[in-house]
Short mmCIF file of C-alpha atoms in Angstrom, two decimals:
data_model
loop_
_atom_site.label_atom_id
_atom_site.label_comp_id
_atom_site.label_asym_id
_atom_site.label_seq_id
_atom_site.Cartn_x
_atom_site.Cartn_y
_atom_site.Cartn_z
CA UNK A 1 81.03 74.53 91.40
CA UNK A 2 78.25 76.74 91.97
CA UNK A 3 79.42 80.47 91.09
CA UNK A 4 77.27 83.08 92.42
CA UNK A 5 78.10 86.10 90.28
CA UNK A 6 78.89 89.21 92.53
CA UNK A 7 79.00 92.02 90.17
CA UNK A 8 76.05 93.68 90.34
CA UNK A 9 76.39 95.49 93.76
CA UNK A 10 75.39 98.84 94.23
CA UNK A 11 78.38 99.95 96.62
CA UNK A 12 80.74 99.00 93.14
CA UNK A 13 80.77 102.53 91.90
CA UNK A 14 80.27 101.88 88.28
CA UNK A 15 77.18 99.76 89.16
CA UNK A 16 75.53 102.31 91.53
CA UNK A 17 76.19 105.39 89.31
CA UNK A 18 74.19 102.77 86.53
CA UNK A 19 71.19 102.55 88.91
CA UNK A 20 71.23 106.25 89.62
CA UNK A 21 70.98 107.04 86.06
CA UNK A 22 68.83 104.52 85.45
CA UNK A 23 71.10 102.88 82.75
CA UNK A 24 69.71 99.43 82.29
CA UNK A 25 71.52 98.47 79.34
CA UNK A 26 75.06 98.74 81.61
CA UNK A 27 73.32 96.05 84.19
CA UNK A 28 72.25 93.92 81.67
CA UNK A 29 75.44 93.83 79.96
CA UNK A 30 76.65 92.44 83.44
CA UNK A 31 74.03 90.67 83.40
CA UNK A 32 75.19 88.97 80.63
CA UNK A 33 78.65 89.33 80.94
CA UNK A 34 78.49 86.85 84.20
CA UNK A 35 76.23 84.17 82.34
CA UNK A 36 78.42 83.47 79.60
CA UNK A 37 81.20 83.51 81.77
CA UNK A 38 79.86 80.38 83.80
CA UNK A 39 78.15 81.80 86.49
CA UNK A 40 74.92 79.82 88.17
CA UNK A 41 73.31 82.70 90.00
CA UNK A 42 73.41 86.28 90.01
CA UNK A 43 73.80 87.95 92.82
CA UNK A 44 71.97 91.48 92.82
CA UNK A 45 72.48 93.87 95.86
CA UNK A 46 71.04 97.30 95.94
CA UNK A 47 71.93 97.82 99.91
CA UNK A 48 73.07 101.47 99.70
CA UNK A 49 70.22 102.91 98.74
CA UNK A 50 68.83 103.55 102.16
CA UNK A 51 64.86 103.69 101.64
CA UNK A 52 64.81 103.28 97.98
CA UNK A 53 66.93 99.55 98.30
CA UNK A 54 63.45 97.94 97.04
CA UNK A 55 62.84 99.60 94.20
CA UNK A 56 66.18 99.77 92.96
CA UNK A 57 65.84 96.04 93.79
CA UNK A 58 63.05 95.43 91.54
CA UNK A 59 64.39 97.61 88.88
CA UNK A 60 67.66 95.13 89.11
CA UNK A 61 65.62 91.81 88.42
CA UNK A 62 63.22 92.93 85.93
CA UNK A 63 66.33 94.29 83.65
CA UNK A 64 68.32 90.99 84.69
CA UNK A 65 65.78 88.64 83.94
CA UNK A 66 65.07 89.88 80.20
CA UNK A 67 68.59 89.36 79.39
CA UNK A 68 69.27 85.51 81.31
CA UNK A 69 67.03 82.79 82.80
CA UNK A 70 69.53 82.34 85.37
CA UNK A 71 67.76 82.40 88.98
CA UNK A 72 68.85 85.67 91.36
CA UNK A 73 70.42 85.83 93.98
CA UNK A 74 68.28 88.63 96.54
CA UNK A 75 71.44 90.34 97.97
CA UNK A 76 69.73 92.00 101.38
CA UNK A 77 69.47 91.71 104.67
CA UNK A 78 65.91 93.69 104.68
CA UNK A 79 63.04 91.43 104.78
CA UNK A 80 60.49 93.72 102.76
CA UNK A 81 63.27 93.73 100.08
CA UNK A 82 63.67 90.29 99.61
CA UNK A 83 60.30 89.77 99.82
CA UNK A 84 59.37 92.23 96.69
CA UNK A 85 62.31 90.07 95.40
CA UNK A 86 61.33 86.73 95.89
CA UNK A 87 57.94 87.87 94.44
CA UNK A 88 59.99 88.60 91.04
CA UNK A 89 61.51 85.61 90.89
CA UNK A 90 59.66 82.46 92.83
CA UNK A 91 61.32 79.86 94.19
CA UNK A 92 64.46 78.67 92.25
CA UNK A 93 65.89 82.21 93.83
CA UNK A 94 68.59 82.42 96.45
CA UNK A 95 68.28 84.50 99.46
CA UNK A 96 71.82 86.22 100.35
CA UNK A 97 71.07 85.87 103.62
CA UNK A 98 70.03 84.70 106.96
CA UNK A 99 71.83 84.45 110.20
CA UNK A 100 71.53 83.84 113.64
CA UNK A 101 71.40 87.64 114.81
CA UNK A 102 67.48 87.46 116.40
CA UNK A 103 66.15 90.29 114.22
CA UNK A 104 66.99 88.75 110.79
CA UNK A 105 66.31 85.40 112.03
CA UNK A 106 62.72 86.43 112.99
CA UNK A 107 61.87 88.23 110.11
CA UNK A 108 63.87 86.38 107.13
CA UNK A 109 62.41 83.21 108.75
CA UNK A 110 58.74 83.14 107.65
CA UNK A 111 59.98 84.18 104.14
CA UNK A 112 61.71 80.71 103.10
CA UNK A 113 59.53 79.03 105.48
CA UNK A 114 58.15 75.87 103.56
CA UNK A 115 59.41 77.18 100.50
CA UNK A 116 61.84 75.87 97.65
CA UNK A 117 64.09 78.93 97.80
CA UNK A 118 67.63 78.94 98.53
CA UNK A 119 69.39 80.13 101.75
CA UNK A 120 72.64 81.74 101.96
CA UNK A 121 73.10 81.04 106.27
CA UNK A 122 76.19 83.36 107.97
CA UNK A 123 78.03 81.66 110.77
CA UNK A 124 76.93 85.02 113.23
CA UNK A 125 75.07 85.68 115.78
CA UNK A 126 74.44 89.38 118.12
CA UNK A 127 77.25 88.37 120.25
CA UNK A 128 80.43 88.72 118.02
CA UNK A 129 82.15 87.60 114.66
CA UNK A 130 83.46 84.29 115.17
CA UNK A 131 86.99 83.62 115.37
CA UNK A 132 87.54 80.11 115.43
CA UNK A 133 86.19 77.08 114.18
CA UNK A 134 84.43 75.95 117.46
CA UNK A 135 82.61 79.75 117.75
CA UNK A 136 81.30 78.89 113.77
CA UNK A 137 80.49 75.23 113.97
CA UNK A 138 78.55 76.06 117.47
CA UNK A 139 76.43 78.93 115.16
CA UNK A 140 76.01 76.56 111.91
CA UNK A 141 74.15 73.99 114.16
CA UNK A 142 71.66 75.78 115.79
CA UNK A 143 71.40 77.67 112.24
CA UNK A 144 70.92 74.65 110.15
CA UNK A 145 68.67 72.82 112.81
CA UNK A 146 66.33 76.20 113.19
CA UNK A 147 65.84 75.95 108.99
CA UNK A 148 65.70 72.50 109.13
CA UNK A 149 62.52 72.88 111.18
CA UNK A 150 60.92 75.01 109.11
CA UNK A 151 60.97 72.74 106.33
CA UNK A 152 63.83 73.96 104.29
CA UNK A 153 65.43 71.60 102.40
CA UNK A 154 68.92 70.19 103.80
CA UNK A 155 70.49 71.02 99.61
CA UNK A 156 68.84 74.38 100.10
CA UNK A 157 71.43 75.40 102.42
CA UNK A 158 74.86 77.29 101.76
CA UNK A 159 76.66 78.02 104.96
CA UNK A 160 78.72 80.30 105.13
CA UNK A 161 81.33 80.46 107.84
CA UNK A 162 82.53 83.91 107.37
CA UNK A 163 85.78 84.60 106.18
CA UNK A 164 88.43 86.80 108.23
CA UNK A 165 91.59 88.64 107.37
CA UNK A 166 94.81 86.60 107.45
CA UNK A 167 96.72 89.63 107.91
CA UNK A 168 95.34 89.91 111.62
CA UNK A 169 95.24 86.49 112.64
CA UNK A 170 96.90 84.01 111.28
CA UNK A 171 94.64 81.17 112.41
CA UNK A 172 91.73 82.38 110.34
CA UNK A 173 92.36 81.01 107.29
CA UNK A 174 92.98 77.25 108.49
CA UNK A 175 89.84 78.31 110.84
CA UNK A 176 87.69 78.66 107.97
CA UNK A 177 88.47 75.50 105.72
CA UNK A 178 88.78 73.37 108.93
CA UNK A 179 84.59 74.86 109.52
CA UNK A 180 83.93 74.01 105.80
CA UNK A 181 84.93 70.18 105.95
CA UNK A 182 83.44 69.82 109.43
CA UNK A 183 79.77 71.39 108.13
CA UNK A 184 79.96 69.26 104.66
CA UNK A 185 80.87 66.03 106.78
CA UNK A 186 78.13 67.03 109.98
CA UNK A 187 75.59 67.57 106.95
CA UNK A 188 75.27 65.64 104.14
CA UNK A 189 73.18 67.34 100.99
CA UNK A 190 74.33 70.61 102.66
CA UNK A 191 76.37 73.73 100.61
CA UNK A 192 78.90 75.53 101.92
CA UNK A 193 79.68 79.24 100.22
CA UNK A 194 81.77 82.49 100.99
CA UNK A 195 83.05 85.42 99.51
CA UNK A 196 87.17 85.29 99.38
CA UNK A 197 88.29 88.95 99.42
CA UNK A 198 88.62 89.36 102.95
CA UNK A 199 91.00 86.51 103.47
CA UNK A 200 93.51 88.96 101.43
CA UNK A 201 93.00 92.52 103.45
CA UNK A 202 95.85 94.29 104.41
CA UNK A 203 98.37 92.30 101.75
CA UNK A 204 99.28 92.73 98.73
CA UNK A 205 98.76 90.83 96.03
CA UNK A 206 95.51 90.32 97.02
CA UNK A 207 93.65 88.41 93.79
CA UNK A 208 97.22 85.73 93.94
CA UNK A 209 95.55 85.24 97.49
CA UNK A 210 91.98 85.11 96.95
CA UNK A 211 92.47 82.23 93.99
CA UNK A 212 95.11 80.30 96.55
CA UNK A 213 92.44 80.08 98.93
CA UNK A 214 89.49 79.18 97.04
CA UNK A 215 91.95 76.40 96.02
CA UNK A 216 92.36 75.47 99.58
CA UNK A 217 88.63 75.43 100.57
CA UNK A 218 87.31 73.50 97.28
CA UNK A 219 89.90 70.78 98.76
CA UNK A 220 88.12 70.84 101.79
CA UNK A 221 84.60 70.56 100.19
CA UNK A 222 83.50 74.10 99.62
CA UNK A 223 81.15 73.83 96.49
CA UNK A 224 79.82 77.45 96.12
CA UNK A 225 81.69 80.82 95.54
CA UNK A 226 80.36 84.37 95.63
CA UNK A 227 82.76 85.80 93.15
CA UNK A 228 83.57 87.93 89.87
CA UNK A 229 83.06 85.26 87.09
CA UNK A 230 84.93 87.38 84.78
CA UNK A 231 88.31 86.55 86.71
CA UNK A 232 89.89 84.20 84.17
CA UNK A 233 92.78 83.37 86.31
CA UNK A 234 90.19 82.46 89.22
CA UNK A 235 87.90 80.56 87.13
CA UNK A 236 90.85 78.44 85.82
CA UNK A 237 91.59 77.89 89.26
CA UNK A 238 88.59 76.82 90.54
CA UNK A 239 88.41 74.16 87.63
CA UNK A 240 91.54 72.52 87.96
CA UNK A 241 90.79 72.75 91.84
CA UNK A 242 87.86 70.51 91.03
CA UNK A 243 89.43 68.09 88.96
CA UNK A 244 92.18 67.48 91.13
CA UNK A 245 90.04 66.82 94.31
CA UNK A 246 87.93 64.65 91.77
CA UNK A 247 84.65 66.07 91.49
CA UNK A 248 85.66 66.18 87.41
CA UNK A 249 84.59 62.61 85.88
CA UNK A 250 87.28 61.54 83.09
CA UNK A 251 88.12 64.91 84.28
CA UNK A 252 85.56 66.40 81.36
CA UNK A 253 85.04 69.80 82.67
CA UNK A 254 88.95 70.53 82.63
CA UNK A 255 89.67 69.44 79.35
CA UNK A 256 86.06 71.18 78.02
CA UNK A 257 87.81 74.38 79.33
CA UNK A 258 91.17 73.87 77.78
CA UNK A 259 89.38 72.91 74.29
CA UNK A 260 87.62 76.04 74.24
CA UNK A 261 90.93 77.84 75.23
CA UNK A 262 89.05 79.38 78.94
CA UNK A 263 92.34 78.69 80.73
CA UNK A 264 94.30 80.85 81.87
CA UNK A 265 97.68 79.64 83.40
CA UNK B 1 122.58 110.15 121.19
CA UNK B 2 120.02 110.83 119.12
CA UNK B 3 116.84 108.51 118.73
CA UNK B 4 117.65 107.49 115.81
CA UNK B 5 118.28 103.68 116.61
CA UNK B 6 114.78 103.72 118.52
CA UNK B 7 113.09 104.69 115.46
CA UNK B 8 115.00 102.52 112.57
CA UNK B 9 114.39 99.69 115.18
CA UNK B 10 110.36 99.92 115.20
CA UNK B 11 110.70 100.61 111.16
CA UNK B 12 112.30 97.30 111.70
CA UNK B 13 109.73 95.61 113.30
CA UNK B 14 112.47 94.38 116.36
CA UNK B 15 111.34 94.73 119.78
CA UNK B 16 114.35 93.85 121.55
CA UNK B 17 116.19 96.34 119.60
CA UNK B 18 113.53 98.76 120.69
CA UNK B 19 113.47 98.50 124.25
CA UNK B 20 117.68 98.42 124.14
CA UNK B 21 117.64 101.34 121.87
CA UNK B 22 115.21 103.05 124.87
CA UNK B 23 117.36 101.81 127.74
CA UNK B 24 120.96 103.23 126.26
CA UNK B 25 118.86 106.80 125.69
CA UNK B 26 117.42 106.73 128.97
CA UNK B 27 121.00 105.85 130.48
CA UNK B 28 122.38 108.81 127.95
CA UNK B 29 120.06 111.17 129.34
CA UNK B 30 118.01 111.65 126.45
CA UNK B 31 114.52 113.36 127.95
CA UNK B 32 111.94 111.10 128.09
CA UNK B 33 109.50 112.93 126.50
CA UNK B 34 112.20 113.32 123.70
CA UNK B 35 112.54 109.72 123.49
CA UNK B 36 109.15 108.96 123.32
CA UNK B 37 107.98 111.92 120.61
CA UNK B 38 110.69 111.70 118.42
CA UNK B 39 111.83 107.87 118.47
CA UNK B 40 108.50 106.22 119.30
CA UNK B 41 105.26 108.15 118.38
CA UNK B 42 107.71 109.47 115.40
CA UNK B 43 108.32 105.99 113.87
CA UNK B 44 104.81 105.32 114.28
CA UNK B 45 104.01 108.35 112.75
CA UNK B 46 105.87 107.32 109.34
CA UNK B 47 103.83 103.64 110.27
CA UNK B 48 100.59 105.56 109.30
CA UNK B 49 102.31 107.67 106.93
CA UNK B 50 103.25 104.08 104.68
CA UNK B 51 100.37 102.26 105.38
CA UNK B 52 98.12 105.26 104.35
CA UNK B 53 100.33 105.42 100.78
CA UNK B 54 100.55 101.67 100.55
CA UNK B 55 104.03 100.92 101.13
CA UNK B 56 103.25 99.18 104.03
CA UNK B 57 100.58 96.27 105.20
CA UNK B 58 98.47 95.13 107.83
CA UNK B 59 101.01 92.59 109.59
CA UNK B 60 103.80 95.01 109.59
CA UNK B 61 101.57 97.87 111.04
CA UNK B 62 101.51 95.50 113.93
CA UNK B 63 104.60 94.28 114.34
CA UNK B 64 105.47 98.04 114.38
CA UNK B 65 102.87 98.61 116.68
CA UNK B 66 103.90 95.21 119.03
CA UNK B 67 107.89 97.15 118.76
CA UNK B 68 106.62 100.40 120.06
CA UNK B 69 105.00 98.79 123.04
CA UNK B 70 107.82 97.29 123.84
CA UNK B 71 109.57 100.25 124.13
CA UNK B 72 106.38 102.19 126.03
CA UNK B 73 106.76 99.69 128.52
CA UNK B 74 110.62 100.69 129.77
CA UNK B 75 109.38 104.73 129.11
CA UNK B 76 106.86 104.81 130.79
CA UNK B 77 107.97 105.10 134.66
CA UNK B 78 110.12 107.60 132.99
CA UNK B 79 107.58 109.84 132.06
CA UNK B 80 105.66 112.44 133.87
CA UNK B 81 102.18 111.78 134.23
CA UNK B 82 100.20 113.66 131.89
CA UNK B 83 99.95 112.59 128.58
CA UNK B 84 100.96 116.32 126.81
CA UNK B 85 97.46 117.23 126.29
CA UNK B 86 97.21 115.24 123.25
CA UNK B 87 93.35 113.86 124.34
CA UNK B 88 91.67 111.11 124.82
CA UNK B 89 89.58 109.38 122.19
CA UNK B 90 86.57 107.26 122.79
CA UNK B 91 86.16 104.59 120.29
CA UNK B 92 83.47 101.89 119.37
CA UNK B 93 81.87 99.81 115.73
CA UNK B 94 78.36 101.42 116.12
CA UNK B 95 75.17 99.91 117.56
CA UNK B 96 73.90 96.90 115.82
CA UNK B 97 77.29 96.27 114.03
CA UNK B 98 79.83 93.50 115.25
CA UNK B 99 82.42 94.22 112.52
CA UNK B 100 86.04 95.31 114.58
CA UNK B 101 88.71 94.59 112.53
CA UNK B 102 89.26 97.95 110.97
CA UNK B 103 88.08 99.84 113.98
CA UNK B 104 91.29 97.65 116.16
CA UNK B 105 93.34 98.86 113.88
CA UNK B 106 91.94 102.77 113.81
CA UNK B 107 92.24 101.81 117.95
CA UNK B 108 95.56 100.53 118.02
CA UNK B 109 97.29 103.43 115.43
CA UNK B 110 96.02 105.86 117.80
CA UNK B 111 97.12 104.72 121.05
CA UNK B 112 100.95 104.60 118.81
CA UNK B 113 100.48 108.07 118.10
CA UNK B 114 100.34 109.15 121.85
CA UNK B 115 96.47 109.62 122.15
CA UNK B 116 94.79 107.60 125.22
CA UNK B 117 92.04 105.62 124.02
CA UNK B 118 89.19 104.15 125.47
CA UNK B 119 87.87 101.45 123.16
CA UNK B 120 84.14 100.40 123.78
CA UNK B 121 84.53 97.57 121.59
CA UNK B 122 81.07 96.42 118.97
CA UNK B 123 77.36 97.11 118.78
CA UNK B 124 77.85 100.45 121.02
CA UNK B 125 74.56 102.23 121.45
CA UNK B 126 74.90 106.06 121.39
CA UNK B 127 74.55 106.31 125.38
CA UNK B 128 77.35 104.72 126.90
CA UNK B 129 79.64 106.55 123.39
CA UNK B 130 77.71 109.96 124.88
CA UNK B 131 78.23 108.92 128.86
CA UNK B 132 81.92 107.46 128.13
CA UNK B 133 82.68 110.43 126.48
CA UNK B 134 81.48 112.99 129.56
CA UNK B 135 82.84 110.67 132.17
CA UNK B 136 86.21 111.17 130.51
CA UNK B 137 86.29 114.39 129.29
CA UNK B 138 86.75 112.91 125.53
CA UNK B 139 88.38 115.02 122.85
CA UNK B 140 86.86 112.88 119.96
CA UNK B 141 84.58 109.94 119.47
CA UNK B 142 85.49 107.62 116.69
CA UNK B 143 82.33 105.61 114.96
CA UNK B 144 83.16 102.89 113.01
CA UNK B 145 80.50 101.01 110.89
CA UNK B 146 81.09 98.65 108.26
CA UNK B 147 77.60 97.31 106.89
CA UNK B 148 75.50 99.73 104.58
CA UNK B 149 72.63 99.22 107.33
CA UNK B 150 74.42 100.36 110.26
CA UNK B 151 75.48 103.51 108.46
CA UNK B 152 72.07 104.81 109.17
CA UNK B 153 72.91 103.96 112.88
CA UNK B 154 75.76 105.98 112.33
CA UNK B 155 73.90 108.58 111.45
CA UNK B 156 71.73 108.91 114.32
CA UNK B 157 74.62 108.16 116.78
CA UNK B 158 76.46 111.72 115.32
CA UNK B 159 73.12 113.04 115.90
CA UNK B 160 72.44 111.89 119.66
CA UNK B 161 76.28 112.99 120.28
CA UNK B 162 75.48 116.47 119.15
CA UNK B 163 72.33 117.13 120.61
CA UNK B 164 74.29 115.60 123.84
CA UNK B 165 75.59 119.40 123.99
CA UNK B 166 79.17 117.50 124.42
CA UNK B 167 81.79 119.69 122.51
CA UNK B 168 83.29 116.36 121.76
CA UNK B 169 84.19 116.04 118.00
CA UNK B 170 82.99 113.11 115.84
CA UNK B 171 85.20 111.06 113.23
CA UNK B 172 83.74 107.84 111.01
CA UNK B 173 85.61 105.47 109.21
CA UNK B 174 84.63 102.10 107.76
CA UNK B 175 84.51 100.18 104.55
CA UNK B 176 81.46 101.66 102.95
CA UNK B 177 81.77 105.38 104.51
CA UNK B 178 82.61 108.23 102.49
CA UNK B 179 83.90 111.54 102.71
CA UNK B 180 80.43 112.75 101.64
CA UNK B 181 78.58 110.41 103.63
CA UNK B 182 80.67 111.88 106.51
CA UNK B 183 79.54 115.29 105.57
CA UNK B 184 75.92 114.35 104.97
CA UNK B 185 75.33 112.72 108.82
CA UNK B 186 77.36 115.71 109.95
CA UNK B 187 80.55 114.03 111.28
CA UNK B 188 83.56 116.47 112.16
CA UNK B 189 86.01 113.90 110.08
CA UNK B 190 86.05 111.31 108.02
CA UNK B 191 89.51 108.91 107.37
CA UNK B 192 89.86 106.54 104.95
CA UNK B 193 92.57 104.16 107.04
CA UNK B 194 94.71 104.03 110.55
CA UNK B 195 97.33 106.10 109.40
CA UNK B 196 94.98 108.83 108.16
CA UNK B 197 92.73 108.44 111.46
CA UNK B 198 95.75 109.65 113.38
CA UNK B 199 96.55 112.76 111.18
CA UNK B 200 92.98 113.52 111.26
CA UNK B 201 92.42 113.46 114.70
CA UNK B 202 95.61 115.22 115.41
CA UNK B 203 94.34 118.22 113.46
CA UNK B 204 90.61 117.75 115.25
CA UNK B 205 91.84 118.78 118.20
CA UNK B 206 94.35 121.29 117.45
CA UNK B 207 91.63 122.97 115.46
#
């Protein structure tokens, strides 16, 4: 599974007081937190910071990168951010994200055009969120087939088909992990991602959800997660999810975890 | 008769029970406007109240909501024609923004609590909010945003509404807006859920 680590987001109060005050050693320590815990990528988002998101964004990476060698993930939507970003980082960075709304398209475009980085691509466009799995397969295409032709790589994409509230519709869950095996079947080489909190809004409970339905989508084929690393219970999920779908050879990766006592039933 | 059994019904989630409970007070005599304060827009009003504190969640709000409809519908030819001066509110996800889960919800709870609403829907630019708002003689608009970008839009959409010269009041809500971002862009309210929208807005205009 590849775990995109989520904690270092400026609209997490803890972490945006830290980048007020300029406290480094509290972002590295998340930093480092998030790579022992098993993460692959971490994710660094500054977007609060109206006008000063790129040098907060820079401030980020440099203190991130003396602490891991694990590749960033540039957490923005503003092109002259990720750029300053990629610049810190060259290409084994991912780009959280692209979509199919015209402006970001345009101008996120000519960024990972030709290049090696990797592209987080929403299932949106200017019209509306989608709602069902025909409204997100119908935006993955044209998505996929617009990066395609630029010359990003096919394994350089991670779709993600937006996930929706349960508690106001009841067919977004199954419309979600329906999207997810149709895109990794459509696409071979392709990734599929999301973040899980929203499936839980509105409900209680809400972590008991999240972890049920990353369980559901790994069966499905999902193979990247923007989450808290530091969730035991969720990590623990997430592994036995794998080795039960059998993506776990002599199912190595479970019983590594339960040797080194990581989980937690 | 009391209505009583219209508003454990909705607390129940039971629409049939609701629009029985309504017929027996109409047949009783119960006024209308009685019926429709006290059993109706007051069970919704302890809705909010629950949801606001936690107590109660998304899919009961509206099942409670779906109940009191239920009920509006046999009330309604019942009732005289204004609405009791409670206003109308104008509501829309701000320009640039396609994010309406929270703002259906903000929508929905206020329509329950007796307001009438006019929802614009997503990605409103601050023209047709302003024009809406004239056109209708709007007590408040309602901005909701939900990405850190389109909080700027926010911004300038309070700003375009007051230099509008509209004495129409402004309220924002949304995942990443704050009490003190509320302040900062000038907003008239800020609330941090439905049920808090609605005791907000009531206070808006009685101010």
């Amino acid at each position: 599974m590849i775990i995109v680590g989520e904690l270092i987001n400026a609209s997490r109060k803890a972490v945006g007081e830290a980048i007020k005050q300029g406290d480094s050693d509290f972002i590295k320590k998340l930093a480092i937190d998030q790579t022992e815990a098993g993460a692959t990528y971490i994710d660094v988002n500054a977007g609060i910071f109206v006008g000063k998101e790129g040098d907060y964004m820079e401030w980020l990476i440099k203190n991130i990168k003396e602490v891991t060698k694990l590749p960033i993930s540039i957490d923005s939507p503003d092109p002259t951010v990720i750029e300053r970003g990629i610049k810190l980082n060259g290409d084994d960075a991912m780009i959280n994200s692209i979509s199919l709304e015209q402006k970001r398209l345009d101008t996120i475009l000519p960024l990972i055009a030709g290049t090696d980085l990797k592209i987080v691509a929403l299932c949106m466009d200017d019209e509306k969120m989608p709602e069902t799995k025909e409204d997100r397969l119908k935006i993955a295409d044209i998505l996929i087939n617009k990066l395609i032709q630029k010359g990003v790589k096919m394994e350089n994409i991670y779709v993600d088909p937006l996930v929706q509230p349960i508690s106001t519709d009841i067919t977004y869950g199954k419309g979600f992990i329906d999207t997810v095996e149709a895109i990794m079947e459509n696409y071979q080489g392709i990734h599929t991602i999301c973040g899980l909190s929203n499936i839980s809004f509105g409900l209680p409970e809400r972590k008991f959800l999240n972890r049920n339905f990353a369980v559901m989508a790994i069966s499905k084929g999902l193979d990247s997660l923007l989450i808290d690393p530091l969730d035991k219970k969720m990590m623990s999920n997430i592994c036995a999810a794998e080795t039960l779908i059998g993506r776990d050879n002599f199912n190595v990766q479970y019983l590594k975890a339960f040797r080194k006592k990581k989980l937690e039933v | 008769m009391s209505t009583q059994a219209i508003y454990d019904a909705i607390m129940e989630f039971e629409d049939d029970d609701v629009v029985e409970a309504v017929k027996e007070a109409i047949e009783a005599g119960v006024d209308p406007q009685i019926i429709l304060n006290e059993g109706l827009i007051g069970a919704m009003d302890e809705v909010g109240r629950l949801f606001s504190i936690g107590d109660l969640y998304v899919p009961e709000m509206l099942m409670a909501a779906n109940a009191m409809k239920a009920g509006m519908q046999v009330i309604k030819p019942y009732l005289k024609g204004d609405d009791g001066g409670k206003g109308l509110v104008v509501i829309g996800t701000v320009e640039g923004d396609l994010h309406d889960i929270g703002k259906n919800l903000v929508s929905m709870m206020m329509e329950s609590a007796g307001f009438e609403v006019i929802d614009l829907g997503i990605d409103v630019p601050a023209d047709k909010f302003i024009e809406t708002a004239k056109t209708n003689n709007a007590g408040i608009i309602c901005l909701s945003a939900l990405l850190t970008t389109t909080m700027t839009t926010m911004g300038e959409t309070v700003d375009a509404i007051k230099k509008s010269g509209l004495s129409v009041k402004t309220m924002v809500g949304g995942a990443p807006v704050t009490e003190e971002f509320a302040k900062e862009i000038g907003a008239d309210g800020f609330a941090e859920d439905a049920g808090e929208a609605v005791v907000f807005a009531r206070n808006l205009l009685a101010s």
